[in-house]
Tab-separated table of C-alpha atoms in Angstrom:
chain	number	residue	atom	x	y	z
A	234	MET	CA	-67.377	-72.959	-90.322
A	235	THR	CA	-63.857	-72.661	-89.614
A	236	ALA	CA	-61.968	-73.639	-86.884
A	237	GLU	CA	-58.446	-72.567	-84.927
A	238	ILE	CA	-56.393	-74.728	-82.155
A	239	VAL	CA	-55.020	-73.338	-79.449
A	240	SER	CA	-52.534	-75.666	-77.940
A	241	VAL	CA	-51.389	-74.549	-74.570
A	242	GLY	CA	-48.363	-74.878	-72.489
A	243	THR	CA	-44.838	-74.150	-72.316
A	244	GLU	CA	-43.483	-77.808	-72.498
A	245	LEU	CA	-45.092	-77.882	-75.680
A	246	LEU	CA	-42.203	-75.014	-76.865
A	247	LEU	CA	-39.316	-76.741	-75.096
A	248	GLY	CA	-40.068	-79.993	-77.178
A	249	GLN	CA	-40.309	-81.536	-73.856
A	250	ILE	CA	-43.725	-82.935	-75.234
A	251	ILE	CA	-44.588	-83.898	-78.343
A	252	ASP	CA	-47.870	-82.314	-79.220
A	253	THR	CA	-50.288	-84.759	-80.747
A	254	HIS	CA	-53.439	-83.929	-79.462
A	255	ALA	CA	-53.684	-81.486	-82.113
A	256	PRO	CA	-53.883	-83.123	-84.905
A	257	ALA	CA	-56.611	-85.755	-83.256
A	258	MET	CA	-58.560	-82.616	-82.693
A	259	ALA	CA	-58.359	-81.352	-86.296
A	260	LYS	CA	-59.434	-85.101	-87.915
A	261	ILE	CA	-62.273	-84.740	-85.372
A	262	LEU	CA	-63.466	-81.010	-86.693
A	263	ALA	CA	-62.596	-82.322	-90.506
A	264	GLU	CA	-65.161	-85.390	-89.756
A	265	CYS	CA	-68.088	-82.721	-88.275
A	266	GLY	CA	-67.623	-80.032	-91.584
A	267	VAL	CA	-65.416	-77.839	-89.473
A	268	GLY	CA	-62.322	-76.998	-91.670
A	269	CYS	CA	-59.543	-76.139	-89.207
A	270	GLN	CA	-57.539	-73.319	-91.092
A	271	ARG	CA	-54.819	-72.566	-88.329
A	272	ARG	CA	-52.735	-74.038	-85.076
A	273	ALA	CA	-50.871	-72.009	-83.129
A	274	THR	CA	-48.839	-73.147	-79.472
A	275	ILE	CA	-48.292	-71.018	-76.596
A	276	GLY	CA	-46.268	-70.843	-73.540
A	277	ASP	CA	-47.565	-70.357	-70.454
A	278	ASN	CA	-48.098	-66.803	-70.753
A	279	LEU	CA	-51.584	-64.839	-69.650
A	280	ASP	CA	-51.155	-61.544	-72.073
A	281	ARG	CA	-49.577	-64.326	-75.335
A	282	LEU	CA	-52.702	-66.132	-74.326
A	283	VAL	CA	-55.156	-63.852	-74.783
A	284	ALA	CA	-53.692	-62.341	-77.635
A	285	ALA	CA	-53.563	-65.410	-79.367
A	286	LEU	CA	-56.932	-66.179	-78.552
A	287	ARG	CA	-58.553	-62.801	-80.097
A	288	SER	CA	-56.579	-63.801	-83.269
A	289	SER	CA	-58.270	-66.630	-83.681
A	290	MET	CA	-61.492	-65.490	-82.673
A	291	ASP	CA	-61.248	-62.989	-85.102
A	292	ASN	CA	-60.308	-65.254	-88.017
A	293	ALA	CA	-62.491	-68.290	-87.272
A	294	ASP	CA	-66.055	-69.338	-85.813
A	295	ILE	CA	-64.662	-72.253	-83.348
A	296	VAL	CA	-61.765	-72.055	-81.626
A	297	VAL	CA	-60.558	-75.335	-79.394
A	298	THR	CA	-57.515	-74.935	-76.974
A	299	ILE	CA	-56.230	-77.841	-75.513
A	300	GLY	CA	-54.358	-78.152	-71.800
A	301	GLY	CA	-54.331	-75.328	-69.269
A	302	LEU	CA	-56.991	-75.934	-67.273
A	303	GLY	CA	-55.108	-77.843	-64.090
A	304	PRO	CA	-55.878	-76.165	-61.031
A	305	THR	CA	-51.874	-74.828	-60.437
A	306	MET	CA	-50.496	-71.071	-60.951
A	307	ASP	CA	-49.448	-71.599	-64.939
A	308	ASP	CA	-52.797	-73.048	-65.282
A	309	LEU	CA	-53.987	-69.878	-67.566
A	310	THR	CA	-56.559	-71.215	-70.104
A	311	ARG	CA	-59.888	-70.430	-68.357
A	312	ASP	CA	-58.602	-67.136	-67.045
A	313	ALA	CA	-57.464	-65.754	-70.937
A	314	ILE	CA	-60.784	-67.402	-72.420
A	315	ALA	CA	-62.486	-65.022	-70.229
A	316	LEU	CA	-60.795	-62.362	-70.761
A	317	ALA	CA	-61.162	-62.988	-74.515
A	318	LEU	CA	-64.229	-63.033	-74.813
A	319	GLY	CA	-64.944	-59.836	-71.650
A	320	ASP	CA	-66.713	-62.497	-69.807
A	321	SER	CA	-66.122	-62.556	-65.916
A	322	LEU	CA	-65.647	-65.860	-64.278
A	323	VAL	CA	-68.010	-67.284	-62.293
A	324	ARG	CA	-68.316	-70.084	-59.910
A	325	GLU	CA	-69.903	-73.481	-60.013
A	326	SER	CA	-70.802	-74.112	-55.964
A	327	ALA	CA	-71.889	-77.575	-57.028
A	328	TYR	CA	-69.161	-78.690	-59.230
A	329	GLU	CA	-66.997	-77.228	-55.998
A	330	ALA	CA	-68.344	-79.788	-53.640
A	331	GLU	CA	-68.181	-82.265	-55.970
A	332	LEU	CA	-64.220	-81.517	-55.750
A	333	ARG	CA	-64.364	-81.835	-52.217
A	334	LYS	CA	-65.749	-84.560	-52.022
A	335	TRP	CA	-63.783	-86.360	-54.965
A	336	PHE	CA	-60.560	-85.413	-52.611
A	337	ALA	CA	-62.469	-86.535	-49.270
A	338	ASP	CA	-62.959	-89.342	-50.112
A	339	ARG	CA	-59.330	-90.416	-51.005
A	340	GLY	CA	-58.216	-89.196	-48.303
A	341	TYR	CA	-55.909	-86.130	-50.382
A	342	PRO	CA	-55.972	-82.951	-48.549
A	343	PHE	CA	-57.578	-80.537	-50.902
A	344	ALA	CA	-55.355	-77.702	-51.918
A	345	GLU	CA	-57.464	-74.733	-52.352
A	346	SER	CA	-55.723	-73.805	-55.788
A	347	ASN	CA	-58.035	-77.162	-56.903
A	348	ALA	CA	-61.594	-74.717	-56.356
A	349	LYS	CA	-60.432	-72.603	-59.739
A	350	GLN	CA	-60.962	-75.736	-61.606
A	351	ALA	CA	-65.046	-74.630	-60.643
A	352	ASP	CA	-64.616	-71.570	-62.485
A	353	ARG	CA	-66.499	-71.045	-65.696
A	354	PRO	CA	-66.477	-68.030	-68.078
A	355	GLU	CA	-70.543	-66.441	-68.040
A	356	SER	CA	-70.970	-67.096	-71.365
A	357	GLY	CA	-70.066	-70.965	-70.614
A	358	ARG	CA	-70.971	-74.590	-69.749
A	359	MET	CA	-69.242	-77.199	-68.425
A	360	ILE	CA	-68.242	-80.863	-70.048
A	361	PRO	CA	-67.759	-83.170	-67.437
A	362	ASN	CA	-64.301	-84.965	-66.814
A	363	PRO	CA	-65.022	-88.518	-66.179
A	364	ASN	CA	-61.245	-89.467	-65.650
A	365	GLY	CA	-59.983	-86.232	-63.873
A	366	THR	CA	-60.888	-83.388	-61.988
A	367	ALA	CA	-60.591	-80.261	-64.078
A	368	PRO	CA	-63.729	-79.826	-66.413
A	369	GLY	CA	-63.545	-78.882	-70.239
A	370	LEU	CA	-65.978	-75.519	-71.427
A	371	ILE	CA	-67.728	-74.826	-74.308
A	372	CYS	CA	-68.629	-70.697	-74.770
A	373	GLN	CA	-70.591	-69.304	-77.098
A	374	LYS	CA	-70.876	-65.622	-77.295
A	375	ASN	CA	-71.702	-62.807	-80.612
A	376	GLY	CA	-72.036	-66.072	-83.119
A	377	LYS	CA	-67.741	-67.353	-81.811
A	378	VAL	CA	-67.458	-70.617	-80.021
A	379	VAL	CA	-65.037	-71.114	-77.565
A	380	ILE	CA	-63.864	-74.612	-76.702
A	381	ALA	CA	-61.528	-75.888	-74.128
A	382	LEU	CA	-59.724	-79.397	-73.272
A	383	PRO	CA	-57.706	-80.821	-71.037
A	384	GLY	CA	-53.962	-81.753	-72.053
A	385	PRO	CA	-53.795	-85.307	-70.574
A	386	LYS	CA	-54.616	-87.976	-72.981
A	387	GLY	CA	-56.354	-89.457	-70.796
A	388	GLU	CA	-58.788	-86.962	-69.786
A	389	PHE	CA	-58.719	-85.350	-73.428
A	390	GLN	CA	-59.352	-88.008	-76.132
A	391	PRO	CA	-62.705	-88.807	-74.079
A	392	MET	CA	-64.436	-85.734	-73.780
A	393	ALA	CA	-63.262	-84.835	-77.574
A	394	GLU	CA	-64.116	-87.753	-79.159
A	395	GLY	CA	-67.673	-87.667	-76.667
A	396	PRO	CA	-69.335	-84.607	-76.138
A	397	VAL	CA	-67.314	-82.191	-77.641
A	398	ARG	CA	-67.995	-84.027	-81.197
A	399	GLU	CA	-71.895	-84.717	-80.657
A	400	PHE	CA	-72.099	-80.800	-80.166
A	401	LEU	CA	-69.926	-80.359	-83.417
A	402	GLU	CA	-72.220	-82.993	-85.302
A	403	SER	CA	-75.070	-80.938	-83.861
A	404	LEU	CA	-74.047	-77.332	-85.389
A	405	GLY	CA	-75.106	-78.575	-88.660
A	406	GLY	CA	-71.666	-77.721	-90.891
A	407	GLY	CA	-71.639	-81.152	-92.388
A	408	VAL	CA	-68.901	-83.421	-93.156
A	409	ILE	CA	-65.429	-82.979	-94.578
A	410	HIS	CA	-64.185	-86.362	-95.834
A	411	SER	CA	-60.692	-87.969	-96.943
A	412	ARG	CA	-59.147	-90.943	-99.093
A	413	THR	CA	-55.637	-91.708	-99.151
A	414	LEU	CA	-53.807	-93.040	-101.577
A	415	ARG	CA	-50.801	-94.435	-100.771
A	416	PHE	CA	-47.519	-95.079	-103.748
A	417	ILE	CA	-43.993	-96.396	-103.795
A	418	GLY	CA	-42.083	-96.188	-107.093
A	419	ILE	CA	-42.790	-92.967	-107.688
A	420	GLY	CA	-41.612	-89.511	-106.887
A	421	GLU	CA	-43.554	-86.670	-105.113
A	422	SER	CA	-42.756	-84.666	-108.189
A	423	MET	CA	-43.993	-87.344	-111.182
A	424	LEU	CA	-46.563	-88.218	-109.201
A	425	GLU	CA	-47.956	-84.292	-109.205
A	426	GLN	CA	-47.096	-83.856	-112.932
A	427	ARG	CA	-48.824	-86.867	-113.514
A	428	ILE	CA	-52.211	-85.610	-111.576
A	429	ALA	CA	-51.791	-81.669	-111.913
A	430	ASP	CA	-54.988	-80.954	-113.709
A	431	LEU	CA	-56.825	-82.520	-110.489
A	432	MET	CA	-54.975	-80.855	-107.986
A	433	ALA	CA	-56.236	-77.307	-109.266
A	434	GLY	CA	-60.258	-79.115	-108.496
A	435	GLU	CA	-61.961	-77.475	-105.354
A	436	ASN	CA	-64.407	-80.036	-104.454
A	437	PRO	CA	-62.616	-82.718	-104.417
A	438	THR	CA	-59.548	-80.951	-103.584
A	439	VAL	CA	-56.076	-83.377	-104.417
A	440	ALA	CA	-53.088	-82.713	-102.697
A	441	PRO	CA	-49.829	-84.836	-102.002
A	442	TYR	CA	-47.196	-85.265	-99.577
A	443	ALA	CA	-43.845	-87.375	-99.178
A	444	HIS	CA	-43.267	-90.173	-96.700
A	445	THR	CA	-40.341	-91.538	-96.488
A	446	GLY	CA	-40.056	-94.684	-99.115
A	447	GLU	CA	-43.448	-93.186	-100.106
A	448	VAL	CA	-46.269	-90.920	-101.386
A	449	HIS	CA	-49.474	-89.952	-100.522
A	450	LEU	CA	-51.809	-88.692	-102.284
A	451	ARG	CA	-54.886	-86.722	-100.310
A	452	VAL	CA	-58.632	-86.596	-102.075
A	453	THR	CA	-60.890	-84.243	-99.632
A	454	ALA	CA	-64.708	-83.441	-100.174
A	455	SER	CA	-67.011	-81.645	-98.792
A	456	ALA	CA	-70.290	-82.260	-98.498
A	457	ARG	CA	-73.317	-82.582	-96.359
A	458	THR	CA	-73.385	-86.515	-95.706
A	459	LYS	CA	-70.389	-88.931	-95.639
A	460	SER	CA	-72.041	-90.607	-98.339
A	461	GLU	CA	-72.195	-87.515	-100.583
A	462	ALA	CA	-68.453	-86.709	-99.616
A	463	GLU	CA	-67.207	-90.443	-101.071
A	464	ALA	CA	-69.589	-90.205	-104.367
A	465	LEU	CA	-67.844	-86.813	-105.421
A	466	ILE	CA	-64.344	-88.695	-103.772
A	467	ALA	CA	-64.653	-91.930	-105.903
A	468	PRO	CA	-64.592	-90.359	-109.885
A	469	THR	CA	-61.414	-88.683	-108.739
A	470	VAL	CA	-59.827	-91.805	-107.188
A	471	GLU	CA	-60.883	-93.791	-110.218
A	472	ASP	CA	-59.039	-90.965	-112.720
A	473	ILE	CA	-55.681	-91.129	-110.462
A	474	ARG	CA	-55.780	-94.906	-110.354
A	475	ALA	CA	-55.903	-95.034	-114.497
A	476	ARG	CA	-53.320	-92.719	-114.206
A	477	VAL	CA	-50.822	-93.943	-111.785
A	478	GLY	CA	-52.276	-97.394	-110.634
A	479	GLU	CA	-49.250	-99.038	-111.517
A	480	PHE	CA	-48.009	-97.303	-108.513
A	481	LEU	CA	-50.625	-97.321	-105.788
A	482	TYR	CA	-49.990	-99.768	-103.533
A	483	ALA	CA	-53.187	-98.891	-100.883
A	484	MET	CA	-55.659	-97.037	-99.341
A	485	ASP	CA	-56.444	-95.062	-96.329
A	486	ALA	CA	-54.817	-96.488	-93.189
A	487	THR	CA	-53.409	-99.804	-95.178
A	488	THR	CA	-49.501	-99.831	-94.462
A	489	LEU	CA	-46.691	-101.585	-97.287
A	490	GLU	CA	-45.788	-104.207	-94.472
A	491	GLU	CA	-49.908	-105.026	-94.467
A	492	GLN	CA	-50.439	-104.946	-97.818
A	493	VAL	CA	-47.422	-107.679	-98.131
A	494	ILE	CA	-49.287	-110.068	-95.255
A	495	GLY	CA	-52.593	-109.894	-97.104
A	496	LEU	CA	-50.840	-110.784	-99.808
A	497	LEU	CA	-49.049	-113.726	-98.572
A	498	ARG	CA	-51.472	-115.110	-96.145
A	499	HIS	CA	-53.977	-114.983	-99.630
A	500	LEU	CA	-51.672	-117.144	-101.308
A	501	GLY	CA	-50.195	-119.228	-98.434
A	502	LYS	CA	-46.804	-118.365	-98.259
A	503	THR	CA	-44.207	-117.533	-95.531
A	504	VAL	CA	-41.925	-115.285	-95.471
A	505	ALA	CA	-38.277	-114.878	-93.925
A	506	VAL	CA	-35.467	-112.476	-93.852
A	507	ALA	CA	-31.680	-112.045	-93.028
A	508	GLU	CA	-30.639	-108.468	-92.362
A	509	SER	CA	-27.255	-106.901	-91.863
A	510	MET	CA	-27.666	-102.978	-92.122
A	511	THR	CA	-30.987	-102.576	-90.907
A	512	GLY	CA	-30.898	-104.551	-87.656
A	513	GLY	CA	-33.956	-106.394	-87.663
A	514	GLN	CA	-35.704	-103.428	-88.289
A	515	LEU	CA	-37.337	-105.241	-91.785
A	516	ALA	CA	-38.257	-108.375	-89.261
A	517	ALA	CA	-40.055	-105.527	-86.770
A	518	ARG	CA	-42.297	-104.024	-89.526
A	519	ILE	CA	-43.247	-107.830	-90.747
A	520	THR	CA	-44.135	-108.383	-87.224
A	521	SER	CA	-46.162	-105.324	-86.125
A	522	VAL	CA	-49.351	-106.995	-88.681
A	523	PRO	CA	-51.808	-108.545	-86.267
A	524	GLY	CA	-51.507	-111.888	-87.883
A	525	ALA	CA	-48.305	-112.308	-89.182
A	526	SER	CA	-47.036	-115.315	-87.764
A	527	GLU	CA	-49.074	-117.114	-90.224
A	528	ALA	CA	-46.974	-115.774	-92.922
A	529	PHE	CA	-43.515	-115.297	-91.058
A	530	ILE	CA	-40.958	-117.555	-90.140
A	531	GLY	CA	-38.363	-116.149	-88.648
A	532	GLY	CA	-35.130	-114.519	-89.330
A	533	TYR	CA	-31.262	-113.177	-88.574
A	534	VAL	CA	-29.794	-110.490	-88.311
A	535	ALA	CA	-26.028	-111.240	-89.195
A	536	TYR	CA	-23.882	-107.256	-88.585
A	537	ARG	CA	-20.799	-108.446	-88.473
A	538	GLY	CA	-18.787	-110.644	-91.331
A	539	SER	CA	-18.151	-113.333	-89.329
A	540	ALA	CA	-22.168	-113.536	-87.744
A	541	LYS	CA	-22.649	-113.852	-91.748
A	542	THR	CA	-20.693	-116.260	-92.147
A	543	GLN	CA	-21.017	-118.586	-88.800
A	544	GLN	CA	-24.826	-117.847	-88.884
A	545	LEU	CA	-26.074	-117.879	-92.513
A	546	GLY	CA	-22.437	-120.134	-94.138
A	547	LEU	CA	-21.220	-117.742	-96.300
A	548	ASP	CA	-17.635	-118.846	-97.799
A	549	ALA	CA	-15.466	-116.034	-95.593
A	550	ALA	CA	-13.485	-116.098	-99.009
A	551	GLU	CA	-15.795	-115.202	-100.786
A	552	LEU	CA	-17.023	-112.004	-98.680
A	553	ALA	CA	-13.579	-110.926	-98.427
A	554	ALA	CA	-13.497	-110.925	-101.804
A	555	HIS	CA	-17.000	-108.758	-102.717
A	556	GLY	CA	-17.289	-107.394	-99.262
A	557	THR	CA	-20.028	-107.312	-96.879
A	558	VAL	CA	-21.827	-104.494	-98.753
A	559	SER	CA	-22.641	-105.900	-102.124
A	560	ALA	CA	-24.365	-108.214	-104.701
A	561	TRP	CA	-23.264	-111.277	-103.843
A	562	ALA	CA	-23.344	-111.204	-100.035
A	563	THR	CA	-26.820	-110.192	-99.915
A	564	GLU	CA	-27.621	-112.945	-102.432
A	565	GLN	CA	-25.809	-115.544	-100.345
A	566	LEU	CA	-27.894	-113.889	-97.336
A	567	ALA	CA	-31.013	-114.043	-98.833
A	568	GLN	CA	-30.048	-117.652	-100.070
A	569	GLY	CA	-29.444	-118.802	-96.318
A	570	ALA	CA	-32.554	-117.664	-94.873
A	571	LEU	CA	-34.278	-119.928	-96.750
A	572	ARG	CA	-33.124	-122.731	-94.378
A	573	LEU	CA	-36.162	-121.956	-92.276
A	574	GLY	CA	-37.945	-122.968	-94.549
A	575	ALA	CA	-39.579	-120.174	-95.820
A	576	ASP	CA	-41.565	-119.913	-98.993
A	577	VAL	CA	-39.702	-116.582	-99.892
A	578	ALA	CA	-36.809	-114.848	-98.253
A	579	LEU	CA	-35.421	-110.984	-98.233
A	580	ALA	CA	-32.516	-109.815	-96.770
A	581	ILE	CA	-30.786	-106.448	-97.358
A	582	THR	CA	-26.658	-105.150	-96.899
A	583	GLY	CA	-25.728	-101.702	-97.255
A	584	ASN	CA	-24.040	-98.368	-95.793
A	585	ALA	CA	-26.491	-96.177	-93.792
A	586	GLY	CA	-23.707	-93.772	-92.529
A	587	PRO	CA	-22.924	-91.693	-91.654
A	588	ALA	CA	-19.351	-92.859	-92.216
A	589	THR	CA	-18.058	-94.887	-94.762
A	590	ASP	CA	-16.554	-97.715	-92.570
A	591	GLY	CA	-14.560	-98.487	-95.580
A	592	VAL	CA	-17.378	-100.625	-96.134
A	593	GLY	CA	-19.563	-99.480	-99.287
A	594	ALA	CA	-20.476	-95.564	-99.933
A	595	VAL	CA	-22.981	-94.091	-97.546
A	596	GLY	CA	-26.209	-95.353	-98.765
A	597	GLU	CA	-24.921	-98.073	-101.071
A	598	THR	CA	-27.594	-100.336	-100.348
A	599	TYR	CA	-28.701	-104.150	-101.315
A	600	VAL	CA	-31.903	-105.982	-101.772
A	601	ALA	CA	-32.533	-109.893	-102.683
A	602	LEU	CA	-35.645	-111.961	-102.779
A	603	ALA	CA	-34.778	-115.851	-103.309
A	604	GLU	CA	-37.501	-118.362	-103.543
A	605	PRO	CA	-35.758	-122.371	-103.306
A	606	GLY	CA	-34.616	-123.322	-106.742
A	607	GLN	CA	-35.024	-119.994	-108.458
A	608	PRO	CA	-32.421	-117.483	-109.467
A	609	VAL	CA	-32.388	-114.876	-106.721
A	610	ARG	CA	-33.329	-111.292	-107.804
A	611	VAL	CA	-30.798	-108.442	-106.651
A	612	ASP	CA	-31.321	-105.338	-106.864
A	613	ALA	CA	-28.998	-102.238	-106.293
A	614	HIS	CA	-30.217	-98.956	-104.750
A	615	ALA	CA	-27.937	-95.202	-103.659
A	616	LEU	CA	-30.066	-94.116	-101.179
A	617	ARG	CA	-29.758	-90.694	-99.076
A	618	GLY	CA	-30.889	-89.050	-96.274
A	619	THR	CA	-29.798	-89.702	-92.545
A	620	ARG	CA	-29.112	-93.047	-91.408
A	621	GLU	CA	-32.759	-93.553	-89.888
A	622	ASP	CA	-33.767	-92.275	-93.433
A	623	ILE	CA	-31.830	-95.066	-95.010
A	624	GLN	CA	-32.845	-97.650	-92.728
A	625	ARG	CA	-36.564	-96.931	-93.357
A	626	ARG	CA	-35.967	-96.961	-97.246
A	627	ALA	CA	-34.085	-100.087	-97.072
A	628	THR	CA	-36.196	-101.936	-95.660
A	629	GLN	CA	-39.108	-100.544	-97.938
A	630	LEU	CA	-37.443	-101.288	-101.347
A	631	ALA	CA	-37.226	-105.122	-99.626
A	632	LEU	CA	-41.239	-104.946	-99.287
A	633	SER	CA	-41.434	-103.359	-101.762
A	634	CYS	CA	-39.732	-105.895	-103.818
A	635	LEU	CA	-42.068	-108.601	-102.318
A	636	ARG	CA	-45.260	-107.162	-102.687
A	637	ASP	CA	-44.241	-106.664	-106.931
A	638	ARG	CA	-43.088	-110.359	-106.879
A	639	LEU	CA	-46.547	-111.386	-104.712
A	640	GLN	CA	-48.262	-109.037	-107.031
A	641	ALA	CA	-47.721	-110.945	-109.910
A	642	GLU	CA	-48.898	-114.244	-108.745
A	643	VAL	CA	-52.451	-113.266	-108.096
A	644	GLY	CA	-52.871	-111.915	-110.781
A	645	GLY	CA	-52.445	-107.518	-111.033
């Protein structure tokens, strides 16, 4: 079975709200064996919405709308679905009575426009909404299914994960299941070159997609059950491991910072940081992981040269000679962070741009790793992208450097 998702609301087209519901709905569809083949966003215009729904009904078995079910004049989804299906709207008198009671019980005045939420297309049934006044809809006609969900998150999510998921599962479409392999230290094009023949497969499929500082491979299979899909996926995952396993750092939802914290906890080690260019972003990534307090001691954000000399003891004359963006400065910052008593320290300096400000070229970045009594490792990088991209890539490189060091200690 195939599906299309139609998100409704002019605020989405204006960029005032980011549509997070459509991806969530696409994931639910896939887990119920329904392939989402297109998503569309339509403003609050009845004619355009009807046209979009008719187009989606021509192309797919299931159409899911999100938003436009409220009581105001710009809430047009019910009307549009009825027109697209060739249905009349029917008012559920029992639900209208429930609405009136809901308002009365709370001492709210009842605007007559609220009663439209009790309307449904003839071929539809209502989905209860425990967190709001606008029910969802499931309409079935001429072999097509149209599902309508409300826009507010607190109403959309329980309805989508509950009765809508149950309905989709009842259709018996099987499952579409994916595993995500996460890579660092290899670019998307080189990764694709190494596994190009696997990308030609049909079940499972293999597709790469780039993220800032890393690349993911999604391996997806269709089957009757999740366990059967996993059995199809497993040999391909092992083949990928054999070809590019040295760059694979985690599977599925595990982030690089989560793996680093897991390795630190496994080895009973602690880490501290000293940051300049990234302004605390490295520490923020580390501390975003539950349980990070077992492994993270603390850190410094030494942005100006004066902070580097005063907080971390860098020699002012040497700093002036080498520069604040330099291998020497980064090495000294890492050694300074060891003062906190950590087993290992990371440091980052660089210029994230957009201007050079006379301190290093834009993208020039240094990452250092220090351990008591050991030579400091300093890596130089020339990074590209926006200021935010360069900062993110720098923290990624620091975490990857630490991961490599810890992984070597655990033996793989």
